PDB file of N, CA and C in Angstrom:
ATOM      1  N   MET A   6    -221.635 -74.749  36.451  1.00  0.00           N
ATOM      2  CA  MET A   6    -222.060 -73.376  36.247  1.00  0.00           C
ATOM      3  C   MET A   6    -223.543 -73.222  36.606  1.00  0.00           C
ATOM      4  N   GLN A   7    -224.328 -74.260  36.347  1.00  0.00           N
ATOM      5  CA  GLN A   7    -225.754 -74.204  36.646  1.00  0.00           C
ATOM      6  C   GLN A   7    -225.989 -74.031  38.152  1.00  0.00           C
ATOM      7  N   GLN A   8    -225.238 -74.768  38.961  1.00  0.00           N
ATOM      8  CA  GLN A   8    -225.386 -74.657  40.413  1.00  0.00           C
ATOM      9  C   GLN A   8    -224.973 -73.266  40.882  1.00  0.00           C
ATOM     10  N   LEU A   9    -223.889 -72.743  40.338  1.00  0.00           N
ATOM     11  CA  LEU A   9    -223.426 -71.409  40.715  1.00  0.00           C
ATOM     12  C   LEU A   9    -224.478 -70.366  40.381  1.00  0.00           C
ATOM     13  N   THR A  10    -225.067 -70.463  39.217  1.00  0.00           N
ATOM     14  CA  THR A  10    -226.123 -69.532  38.822  1.00  0.00           C
ATOM     15  C   THR A  10    -227.325 -69.646  39.761  1.00  0.00           C
ATOM     16  N   ALA A  11    -227.665 -70.860  40.148  1.00  0.00           N
ATOM     17  CA  ALA A  11    -228.788 -71.074  41.063  1.00  0.00           C
ATOM     18  C   ALA A  11    -228.488 -70.509  42.451  1.00  0.00           C
ATOM     19  N   VAL A  12    -227.252 -70.663  42.923  1.00  0.00           N
ATOM     20  CA  VAL A  12    -226.877 -70.087  44.224  1.00  0.00           C
ATOM     21  C   VAL A  12    -226.950 -68.567  44.157  1.00  0.00           C
ATOM     22  N   ALA A  13    -226.432 -67.976  43.085  1.00  0.00           N
ATOM     23  CA  ALA A  13    -226.490 -66.518  42.923  1.00  0.00           C
ATOM     24  C   ALA A  13    -227.939 -66.034  42.892  1.00  0.00           C
ATOM     25  N   ALA A  14    -228.815 -66.765  42.212  1.00  0.00           N
ATOM     26  CA  ALA A  14    -230.237 -66.396  42.161  1.00  0.00           C
ATOM     27  C   ALA A  14    -230.876 -66.507  43.549  1.00  0.00           C
ATOM     28  N   HIS A  15    -230.494 -67.543  44.293  1.00  0.00           N
ATOM     29  CA  HIS A  15    -231.021 -67.707  45.654  1.00  0.00           C
ATOM     30  C   HIS A  15    -230.615 -66.529  46.529  1.00  0.00           C
ATOM     31  N   VAL A  16    -229.353 -66.135  46.447  1.00  0.00           N
ATOM     32  CA  VAL A  16    -228.867 -64.995  47.236  1.00  0.00           C
ATOM     33  C   VAL A  16    -229.603 -63.730  46.833  1.00  0.00           C
ATOM     34  N   GLU A  17    -229.789 -63.538  45.558  1.00  0.00           N
ATOM     35  CA  GLU A  17    -230.512 -62.356  45.067  1.00  0.00           C
ATOM     36  C   GLU A  17    -231.950 -62.335  45.591  1.00  0.00           C
ATOM     37  N   ARG A  18    -232.578 -63.491  45.580  1.00  0.00           N
ATOM     38  CA  ARG A  18    -233.979 -63.602  45.980  1.00  0.00           C
ATOM     39  C   ARG A  18    -234.167 -63.510  47.497  1.00  0.00           C
ATOM     40  N   THR A  19    -233.273 -64.140  48.259  1.00  0.00           N
ATOM     41  CA  THR A  19    -233.477 -64.234  49.709  1.00  0.00           C
ATOM     42  C   THR A  19    -232.578 -63.329  50.538  1.00  0.00           C
ATOM     43  N   GLY A  20    -231.482 -62.864  49.937  1.00  0.00           N
ATOM     44  CA  GLY A  20    -230.545 -62.030  50.672  1.00  0.00           C
ATOM     45  C   GLY A  20    -229.600 -62.820  51.558  1.00  0.00           C
ATOM     46  N   ARG A  21    -229.543 -64.135  51.368  1.00  0.00           N
ATOM     47  CA  ARG A  21    -228.655 -64.978  52.175  1.00  0.00           C
ATOM     48  C   ARG A  21    -228.210 -66.179  51.356  1.00  0.00           C
ATOM     49  N   LEU A  22    -227.118 -66.788  51.842  1.00  0.00           N
ATOM     50  CA  LEU A  22    -226.617 -67.996  51.192  1.00  0.00           C
ATOM     51  C   LEU A  22    -227.553 -69.171  51.479  1.00  0.00           C
ATOM     52  N   PRO A  23    -227.618 -70.144  50.594  1.00  0.00           N
ATOM     53  CA  PRO A  23    -228.474 -71.308  50.835  1.00  0.00           C
ATOM     54  C   PRO A  23    -227.942 -72.161  51.984  1.00  0.00           C
ATOM     55  N   SER A  24    -228.853 -72.778  52.695  1.00  0.00           N
ATOM     56  CA  SER A  24    -228.513 -73.620  53.832  1.00  0.00           C
ATOM     57  C   SER A  24    -228.424 -75.082  53.409  1.00  0.00           C
ATOM     58  N   ALA A  25    -227.462 -75.787  54.007  1.00  0.00           N
ATOM     59  CA  ALA A  25    -227.337 -77.226  53.783  1.00  0.00           C
ATOM     60  C   ALA A  25    -228.011 -78.010  54.905  1.00  0.00           C
ATOM     61  N   SER A  26    -228.670 -77.310  55.799  1.00  0.00           N
ATOM     62  CA  SER A  26    -229.328 -77.943  56.938  1.00  0.00           C
ATOM     63  C   SER A  26    -230.398 -78.928  56.480  1.00  0.00           C
ATOM     64  N   ARG A  27    -230.547 -79.987  57.245  1.00  0.00           N
ATOM     65  CA  ARG A  27    -231.605 -80.960  56.934  1.00  0.00           C
ATOM     66  C   ARG A  27    -232.996 -80.329  57.033  1.00  0.00           C
ATOM     67  N   ASN A  28    -233.089 -79.228  57.747  1.00  0.00           N
ATOM     68  CA  ASN A  28    -234.374 -78.541  57.900  1.00  0.00           C
ATOM     69  C   ASN A  28    -234.623 -77.507  56.809  1.00  0.00           C
ATOM     70  N   ALA A  29    -233.664 -77.317  55.923  1.00  0.00           N
ATOM     71  CA  ALA A  29    -233.810 -76.333  54.850  1.00  0.00           C
ATOM     72  C   ALA A  29    -234.878 -76.789  53.862  1.00  0.00           C
ATOM     73  N   ASP A  30    -235.393 -75.827  53.146  1.00  0.00           N
ATOM     74  CA  ASP A  30    -236.358 -76.095  52.084  1.00  0.00           C
ATOM     75  C   ASP A  30    -235.756 -77.119  51.116  1.00  0.00           C
ATOM     76  N   PRO A  31    -236.546 -78.083  50.635  1.00  0.00           N
ATOM     77  CA  PRO A  31    -236.031 -79.122  49.737  1.00  0.00           C
ATOM     78  C   PRO A  31    -235.373 -78.586  48.462  1.00  0.00           C
ATOM     79  N   GLN A  32    -235.766 -77.418  48.002  1.00  0.00           N
ATOM     80  CA  GLN A  32    -235.133 -76.832  46.821  1.00  0.00           C
ATOM     81  C   GLN A  32    -233.852 -76.084  47.187  1.00  0.00           C
ATOM     82  N   GLU A  33    -233.753 -75.632  48.430  1.00  0.00           N
ATOM     83  CA  GLU A  33    -232.586 -74.882  48.884  1.00  0.00           C
ATOM     84  C   GLU A  33    -231.433 -75.796  49.299  1.00  0.00           C
ATOM     85  N   ARG A  34    -231.758 -76.894  49.941  1.00  0.00           N
ATOM     86  CA  ARG A  34    -230.729 -77.767  50.517  1.00  0.00           C
ATOM     87  C   ARG A  34    -229.682 -78.243  49.513  1.00  0.00           C
ATOM     88  N   PRO A  35    -230.054 -78.700  48.314  1.00  0.00           N
ATOM     89  CA  PRO A  35    -229.017 -79.129  47.360  1.00  0.00           C
ATOM     90  C   PRO A  35    -228.036 -78.000  47.017  1.00  0.00           C
ATOM     91  N   LEU A  36    -228.534 -76.767  46.978  1.00  0.00           N
ATOM     92  CA  LEU A  36    -227.651 -75.634  46.716  1.00  0.00           C
ATOM     93  C   LEU A  36    -226.696 -75.421  47.888  1.00  0.00           C
ATOM     94  N   GLY A  37    -227.219 -75.570  49.094  1.00  0.00           N
ATOM     95  CA  GLY A  37    -226.385 -75.442  50.282  1.00  0.00           C
ATOM     96  C   GLY A  37    -225.326 -76.522  50.361  1.00  0.00           C
ATOM     97  N   VAL A  38    -225.698 -77.736  49.994  1.00  0.00           N
ATOM     98  CA  VAL A  38    -224.733 -78.849  49.986  1.00  0.00           C
ATOM     99  C   VAL A  38    -223.657 -78.585  48.934  1.00  0.00           C
ATOM    100  N   TRP A  39    -224.061 -78.147  47.760  1.00  0.00           N
ATOM    101  CA  TRP A  39    -223.096 -77.819  46.711  1.00  0.00           C
ATOM    102  C   TRP A  39    -222.134 -76.742  47.192  1.00  0.00           C
ATOM    103  N   LEU A  40    -222.671 -75.698  47.822  1.00  0.00           N
ATOM    104  CA  LEU A  40    -221.832 -74.610  48.314  1.00  0.00           C
ATOM    105  C   LEU A  40    -220.879 -75.101  49.402  1.00  0.00           C
ATOM    106  N   THR A  41    -221.348 -75.959  50.270  1.00  0.00           N
ATOM    107  CA  THR A  41    -220.490 -76.546  51.301  1.00  0.00           C
ATOM    108  C   THR A  41    -219.332 -77.313  50.660  1.00  0.00           C
ATOM    109  N   ASN A  42    -219.621 -78.050  49.612  1.00  0.00           N
ATOM    110  CA  ASN A  42    -218.574 -78.798  48.907  1.00  0.00           C
ATOM    111  C   ASN A  42    -217.565 -77.857  48.242  1.00  0.00           C
ATOM    112  N   GLN A  43    -218.051 -76.727  47.717  1.00  0.00           N
ATOM    113  CA  GLN A  43    -217.145 -75.752  47.104  1.00  0.00           C
ATOM    114  C   GLN A  43    -216.224 -75.161  48.156  1.00  0.00           C
ATOM    115  N   ARG A  44    -216.784 -74.850  49.327  1.00  0.00           N
ATOM    116  CA  ARG A  44    -215.962 -74.313  50.425  1.00  0.00           C
ATOM    117  C   ARG A  44    -214.894 -75.318  50.849  1.00  0.00           C
ATOM    118  N   ARG A  45    -215.279 -76.592  50.936  1.00  0.00           N
ATOM    119  CA  ARG A  45    -214.323 -77.626  51.318  1.00  0.00           C
ATOM    120  C   ARG A  45    -213.179 -77.693  50.310  1.00  0.00           C
ATOM    121  N   ASP A  46    -213.527 -77.731  49.031  1.00  0.00           N
ATOM    122  CA  ASP A  46    -212.498 -77.789  47.993  1.00  0.00           C
ATOM    123  C   ASP A  46    -211.578 -76.572  48.063  1.00  0.00           C
ATOM    124  N   HIS A  47    -212.155 -75.414  48.306  1.00  0.00           N
ATOM    125  CA  HIS A  47    -211.373 -74.185  48.420  1.00  0.00           C
ATOM    126  C   HIS A  47    -210.463 -74.242  49.649  1.00  0.00           C
ATOM    127  N   LEU A  48    -210.994 -74.714  50.742  1.00  0.00           N
ATOM    128  CA  LEU A  48    -210.245 -74.789  51.991  1.00  0.00           C
ATOM    129  C   LEU A  48    -209.023 -75.705  51.881  1.00  0.00           C
ATOM    130  N   ILE A  49    -209.183 -76.826  51.189  1.00  0.00           N
ATOM    131  CA  ILE A  49    -208.058 -77.749  51.063  1.00  0.00           C
ATOM    132  C   ILE A  49    -207.160 -77.400  49.876  1.00  0.00           C
ATOM    133  N   GLY A  50    -207.527 -76.356  49.148  1.00  0.00           N
ATOM    134  CA  GLY A  50    -206.682 -75.895  48.052  1.00  0.00           C
ATOM    135  C   GLY A  50    -206.812 -76.666  46.763  1.00  0.00           C
ATOM    136  N   SER A  51    -207.917 -77.391  46.593  1.00  0.00           N
ATOM    137  CA  SER A  51    -208.064 -78.197  45.371  1.00  0.00           C
ATOM    138  C   SER A  51    -209.010 -77.572  44.340  1.00  0.00           C
ATOM    139  N   MET A  52    -209.455 -76.348  44.589  1.00  0.00           N
ATOM    140  CA  MET A  52    -210.384 -75.707  43.653  1.00  0.00           C
ATOM    141  C   MET A  52    -209.596 -74.928  42.595  1.00  0.00           C
ATOM    142  N   PRO A  53    -209.941 -75.105  41.327  1.00  0.00           N
ATOM    143  CA  PRO A  53    -209.268 -74.349  40.268  1.00  0.00           C
ATOM    144  C   PRO A  53    -209.463 -72.837  40.455  1.00  0.00           C
ATOM    145  N   VAL A  54    -208.454 -72.086  40.114  1.00  0.00           N
ATOM    146  CA  VAL A  54    -208.471 -70.635  40.286  1.00  0.00           C
ATOM    147  C   VAL A  54    -209.634 -69.994  39.533  1.00  0.00           C
ATOM    148  N   ASP A  55    -209.938 -70.501  38.339  1.00  0.00           N
ATOM    149  CA  ASP A  55    -211.037 -69.904  37.567  1.00  0.00           C
ATOM    150  C   ASP A  55    -212.388 -70.112  38.258  1.00  0.00           C
ATOM    151  N   ARG A  56    -212.563 -71.235  38.964  1.00  0.00           N
ATOM    152  CA  ARG A  56    -213.812 -71.462  39.685  1.00  0.00           C
ATOM    153  C   ARG A  56    -213.923 -70.497  40.879  1.00  0.00           C
ATOM    154  N   VAL A  57    -212.814 -70.289  41.569  1.00  0.00           N
ATOM    155  CA  VAL A  57    -212.806 -69.330  42.673  1.00  0.00           C
ATOM    156  C   VAL A  57    -213.207 -67.951  42.144  1.00  0.00           C
ATOM    157  N   ALA A  58    -212.654 -67.563  41.020  1.00  0.00           N
ATOM    158  CA  ALA A  58    -212.956 -66.253  40.433  1.00  0.00           C
ATOM    159  C   ALA A  58    -214.432 -66.132  40.073  1.00  0.00           C
ATOM    160  N   ARG A  59    -215.012 -67.190  39.505  1.00  0.00           N
ATOM    161  CA  ARG A  59    -216.443 -67.148  39.152  1.00  0.00           C
ATOM    162  C   ARG A  59    -217.309 -67.038  40.403  1.00  0.00           C
ATOM    163  N   LEU A  60    -216.976 -67.832  41.425  1.00  0.00           N
ATOM    164  CA  LEU A  60    -217.730 -67.754  42.683  1.00  0.00           C
ATOM    165  C   LEU A  60    -217.604 -66.363  43.300  1.00  0.00           C
ATOM    166  N   ASP A  61    -216.379 -65.839  43.345  1.00  0.00           N
ATOM    167  CA  ASP A  61    -216.164 -64.508  43.905  1.00  0.00           C
ATOM    168  C   ASP A  61    -216.956 -63.438  43.156  1.00  0.00           C
ATOM    169  N   ALA A  62    -217.032 -63.579  41.840  1.00  0.00           N
ATOM    170  CA  ALA A  62    -217.734 -62.586  41.022  1.00  0.00           C
ATOM    171  C   ALA A  62    -219.241 -62.625  41.233  1.00  0.00           C
ATOM    172  N   LEU A  63    -219.815 -63.828  41.300  1.00  0.00           N
ATOM    173  CA  LEU A  63    -221.274 -63.947  41.391  1.00  0.00           C
ATOM    174  C   LEU A  63    -221.814 -63.971  42.818  1.00  0.00           C
ATOM    175  N   VAL A  64    -221.031 -64.514  43.748  1.00  0.00           N
ATOM    176  CA  VAL A  64    -221.480 -64.646  45.145  1.00  0.00           C
ATOM    177  C   VAL A  64    -220.294 -64.266  46.047  1.00  0.00           C
ATOM    178  N   PRO A  65    -220.020 -62.962  46.195  1.00  0.00           N
ATOM    179  CA  PRO A  65    -218.820 -62.535  46.911  1.00  0.00           C
ATOM    180  C   PRO A  65    -218.670 -63.081  48.332  1.00  0.00           C
ATOM    181  N   THR A  66    -219.739 -63.435  48.994  1.00  0.00           N
ATOM    182  CA  THR A  66    -219.658 -63.913  50.372  1.00  0.00           C
ATOM    183  C   THR A  66    -219.616 -65.428  50.483  1.00  0.00           C
ATOM    184  N   TRP A  67    -219.456 -66.139  49.373  1.00  0.00           N
ATOM    185  CA  TRP A  67    -219.573 -67.595  49.359  1.00  0.00           C
ATOM    186  C   TRP A  67    -218.597 -68.306  50.282  1.00  0.00           C
ATOM    187  N   ALA A  68    -217.376 -67.812  50.404  1.00  0.00           N
ATOM    188  CA  ALA A  68    -216.349 -68.525  51.159  1.00  0.00           C
ATOM    189  C   ALA A  68    -216.375 -68.209  52.648  1.00  0.00           C
ATOM    190  N   GLY A  69    -217.131 -67.211  53.041  1.00  0.00           N
ATOM    191  CA  GLY A  69    -217.133 -66.828  54.443  1.00  0.00           C
ATOM    192  C   GLY A  69    -215.740 -66.406  54.859  1.00  0.00           C
ATOM    193  N   LYS A  70    -215.295 -66.859  55.999  1.00  0.00           N
ATOM    194  CA  LYS A  70    -213.978 -66.489  56.496  1.00  0.00           C
ATOM    195  C   LYS A  70    -212.913 -67.500  56.110  1.00  0.00           C
ATOM    196  N   SER A  71    -213.319 -68.570  55.433  1.00  0.00           N
ATOM    197  CA  SER A  71    -212.338 -69.597  55.090  1.00  0.00           C
ATOM    198  C   SER A  71    -211.554 -69.197  53.854  1.00  0.00           C
ATOM    199  N   GLY A  72    -210.349 -69.652  53.805  1.00  0.00           N
ATOM    200  CA  GLY A  72    -209.502 -69.468  52.641  1.00  0.00           C
ATOM    201  C   GLY A  72    -208.764 -70.759  52.404  1.00  0.00           C
ATOM    202  N   PRO A  73    -208.039 -70.860  51.330  1.00  0.00           N
ATOM    203  CA  PRO A  73    -207.331 -72.112  51.074  1.00  0.00           C
ATOM    204  C   PRO A  73    -206.256 -72.351  52.112  1.00  0.00           C
ATOM    205  N   ARG A  74    -206.067 -73.621  52.465  1.00  0.00           N
ATOM    206  CA  ARG A  74    -205.025 -73.984  53.416  1.00  0.00           C
ATOM    207  C   ARG A  74    -203.684 -73.919  52.710  1.00  0.00           C
ATOM    208  N   ARG A  75    -202.714 -73.412  53.395  1.00  0.00           N
ATOM    209  CA  ARG A  75    -201.376 -73.247  52.808  1.00  0.00           C
ATOM    210  C   ARG A  75    -200.419 -74.349  53.241  1.00  0.00           C
ATOM    211  N   ASP A  76    -200.867 -75.239  54.131  1.00  0.00           N
ATOM    212  CA  ASP A  76    -199.951 -76.242  54.661  1.00  0.00           C
ATOM    213  C   ASP A  76    -199.939 -77.535  53.854  1.00  0.00           C
ATOM    214  N   ARG A  77    -200.567 -77.569  52.717  1.00  0.00           N
ATOM    215  CA  ARG A  77    -200.579 -78.788  51.892  1.00  0.00           C
ATOM    216  C   ARG A  77    -199.893 -78.561  50.588  1.00  0.00           C
TER     217      ARG A  77
END
């Protein structure tokens, strides 16, 4: 929950999702890596529904165009 709150605060402050790029600000990159991991879990269908709901509520654009895979 702490990471989600930090990502939401970053979006509020900067108007964009945090970057996982190696060139990202040292405080931003861990948030970007966390978000990348959340997207991966969502994509493969292993993310709990309640976590998806919390992410959707606080950071509506978090998943981008990806959705859970239905072939697994």
